GROMACS .gro file of C-alpha atoms in nm:
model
  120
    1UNK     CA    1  -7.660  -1.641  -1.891
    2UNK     CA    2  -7.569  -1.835  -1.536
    3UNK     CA    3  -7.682  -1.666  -1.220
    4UNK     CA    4  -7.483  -1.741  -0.896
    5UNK     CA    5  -7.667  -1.681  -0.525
    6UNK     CA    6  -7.496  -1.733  -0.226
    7UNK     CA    7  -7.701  -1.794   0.044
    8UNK     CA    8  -7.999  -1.544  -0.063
    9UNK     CA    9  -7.727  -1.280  -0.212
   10UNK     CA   10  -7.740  -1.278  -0.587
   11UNK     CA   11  -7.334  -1.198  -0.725
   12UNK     CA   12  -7.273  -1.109  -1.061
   13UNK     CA   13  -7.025  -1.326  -1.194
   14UNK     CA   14  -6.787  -1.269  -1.530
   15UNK     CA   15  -6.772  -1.646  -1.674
   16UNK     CA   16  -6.492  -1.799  -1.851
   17UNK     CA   17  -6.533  -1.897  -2.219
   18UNK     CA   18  -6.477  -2.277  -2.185
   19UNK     CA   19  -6.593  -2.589  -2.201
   20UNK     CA   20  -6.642  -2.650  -1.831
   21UNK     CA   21  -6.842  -2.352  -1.815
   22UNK     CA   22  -7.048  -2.425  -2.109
   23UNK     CA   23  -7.082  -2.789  -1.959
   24UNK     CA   24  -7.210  -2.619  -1.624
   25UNK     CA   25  -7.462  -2.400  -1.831
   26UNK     CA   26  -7.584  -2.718  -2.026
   27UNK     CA   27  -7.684  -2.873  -1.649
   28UNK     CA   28  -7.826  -2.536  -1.528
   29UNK     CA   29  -8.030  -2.525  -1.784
   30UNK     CA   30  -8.236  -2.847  -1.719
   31UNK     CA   31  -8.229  -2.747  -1.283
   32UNK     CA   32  -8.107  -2.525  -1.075
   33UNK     CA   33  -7.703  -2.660  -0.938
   34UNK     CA   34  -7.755  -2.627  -0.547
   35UNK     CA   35  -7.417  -2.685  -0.383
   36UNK     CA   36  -7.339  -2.689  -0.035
   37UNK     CA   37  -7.033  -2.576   0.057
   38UNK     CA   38  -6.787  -2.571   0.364
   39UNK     CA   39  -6.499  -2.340   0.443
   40UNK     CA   40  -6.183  -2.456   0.392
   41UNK     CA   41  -5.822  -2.333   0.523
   42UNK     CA   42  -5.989  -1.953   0.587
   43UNK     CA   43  -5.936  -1.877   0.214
   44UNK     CA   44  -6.240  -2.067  -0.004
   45UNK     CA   45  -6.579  -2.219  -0.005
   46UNK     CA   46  -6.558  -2.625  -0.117
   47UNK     CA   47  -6.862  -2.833  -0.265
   48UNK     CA   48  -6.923  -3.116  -0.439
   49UNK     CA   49  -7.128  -3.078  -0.783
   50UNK     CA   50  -7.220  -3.356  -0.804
   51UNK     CA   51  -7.093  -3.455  -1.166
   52UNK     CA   52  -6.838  -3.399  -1.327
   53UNK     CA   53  -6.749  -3.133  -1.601
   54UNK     CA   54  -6.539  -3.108  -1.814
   55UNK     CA   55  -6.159  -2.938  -1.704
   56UNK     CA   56  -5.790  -2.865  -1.744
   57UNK     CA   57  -5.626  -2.789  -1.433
   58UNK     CA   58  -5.335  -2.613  -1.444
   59UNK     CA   59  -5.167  -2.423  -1.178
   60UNK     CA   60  -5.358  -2.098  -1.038
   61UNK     CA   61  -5.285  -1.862  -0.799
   62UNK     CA   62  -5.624  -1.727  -0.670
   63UNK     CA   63  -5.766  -1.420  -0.575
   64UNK     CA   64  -6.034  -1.358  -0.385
   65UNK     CA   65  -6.393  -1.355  -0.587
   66UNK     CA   66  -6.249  -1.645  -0.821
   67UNK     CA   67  -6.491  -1.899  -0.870
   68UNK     CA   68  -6.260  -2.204  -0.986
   69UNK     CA   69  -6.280  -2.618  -1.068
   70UNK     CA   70  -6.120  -2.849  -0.866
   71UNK     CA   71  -6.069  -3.224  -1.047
   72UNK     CA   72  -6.366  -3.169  -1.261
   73UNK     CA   73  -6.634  -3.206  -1.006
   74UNK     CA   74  -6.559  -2.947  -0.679
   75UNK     CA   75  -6.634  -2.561  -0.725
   76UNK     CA   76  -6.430  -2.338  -0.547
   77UNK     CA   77  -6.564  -1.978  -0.445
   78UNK     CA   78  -6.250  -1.796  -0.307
   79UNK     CA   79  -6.315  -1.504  -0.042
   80UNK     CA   80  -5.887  -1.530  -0.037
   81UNK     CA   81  -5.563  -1.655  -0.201
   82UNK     CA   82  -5.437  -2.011  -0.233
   83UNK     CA   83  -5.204  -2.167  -0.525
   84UNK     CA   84  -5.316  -2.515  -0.650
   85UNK     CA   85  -5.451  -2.682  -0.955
   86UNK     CA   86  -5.761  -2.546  -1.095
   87UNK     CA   87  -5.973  -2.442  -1.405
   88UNK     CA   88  -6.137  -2.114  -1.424
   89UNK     CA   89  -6.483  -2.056  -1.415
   90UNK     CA   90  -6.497  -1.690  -1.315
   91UNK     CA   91  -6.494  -1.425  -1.105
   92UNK     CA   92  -6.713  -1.283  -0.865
   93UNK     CA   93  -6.775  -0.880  -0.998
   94UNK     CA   94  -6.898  -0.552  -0.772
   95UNK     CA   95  -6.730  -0.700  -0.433
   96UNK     CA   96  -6.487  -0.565  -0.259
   97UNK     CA   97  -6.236  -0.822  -0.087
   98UNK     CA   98  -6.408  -0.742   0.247
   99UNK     CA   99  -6.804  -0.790   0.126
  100UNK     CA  100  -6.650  -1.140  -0.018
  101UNK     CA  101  -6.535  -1.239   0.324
  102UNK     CA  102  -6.860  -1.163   0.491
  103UNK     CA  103  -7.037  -1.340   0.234
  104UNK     CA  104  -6.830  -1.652   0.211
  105UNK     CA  105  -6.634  -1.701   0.537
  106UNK     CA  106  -6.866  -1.897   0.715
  107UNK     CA  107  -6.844  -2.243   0.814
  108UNK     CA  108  -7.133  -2.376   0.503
  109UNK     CA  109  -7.302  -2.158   0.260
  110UNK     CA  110  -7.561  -2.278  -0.028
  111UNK     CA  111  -7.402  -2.169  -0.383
  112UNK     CA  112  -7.686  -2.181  -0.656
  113UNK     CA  113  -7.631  -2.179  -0.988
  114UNK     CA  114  -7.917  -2.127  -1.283
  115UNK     CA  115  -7.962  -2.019  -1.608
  116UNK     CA  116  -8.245  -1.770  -1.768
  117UNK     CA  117  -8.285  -2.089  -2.012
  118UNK     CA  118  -8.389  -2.334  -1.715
  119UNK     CA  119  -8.637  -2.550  -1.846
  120UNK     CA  120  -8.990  -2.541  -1.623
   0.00000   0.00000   0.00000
């Protein structure tokens, strides 16, 4: 099982079943994924991974609480809508559109991703 903070804030998150996401499990295993993200256009959360996974893009309108792949290597943590190439990685759960805002429209938040499995 993944487990997503943002900033200090655990989210429970309902995870595709794909290869990008078992790709992303695979790293979180081994280490935590820390990802530093930036707003973008009022709507998301960008960052790097810092590999690439993985991904079929096809086109996506969003909603907010999507957690999505851009090219293979950018996650995408939507607090809003956008339309755009993506793959799916899940969806924030237990937030209400508002509670996603305050959490994720800020100019940089940390996203971390592990697993129960990481190695010590």
């Amino acid at each position: 099982m993944l487990k997503v903070k943002i900033d200090s804030v655990e989210v429970s998150v309902l995870w595709e079943k794909n290869e990008s996401v078992e790709a992303l499990r695979t790293i979180a295993c081994k280490a935590p994924v820390n990802i530093s993200t930036k707003m973008y256009g009022g709507f998301e959360q960008v960052g790097e991974l810092g590999t690439a996974l993985p991904h079929s893009d096809t086109e996506i309108t969003s909603a907010p609480g999507d957690i999505l792949l851009y090219c293979g290597s950018m996650i995408v943590l939507f607090y809003g809508k956008n339309t755009w190439s993506y793959t799916r990685l899940g969806r924030i759960t237990g937030k209400t559109p508002e509670e996603l805002k305050e959490l994720l429209g800020k100019e940089h938040v940390t996203v971390s991703i592990t697993s129960e499995n990481t190695e010590k």
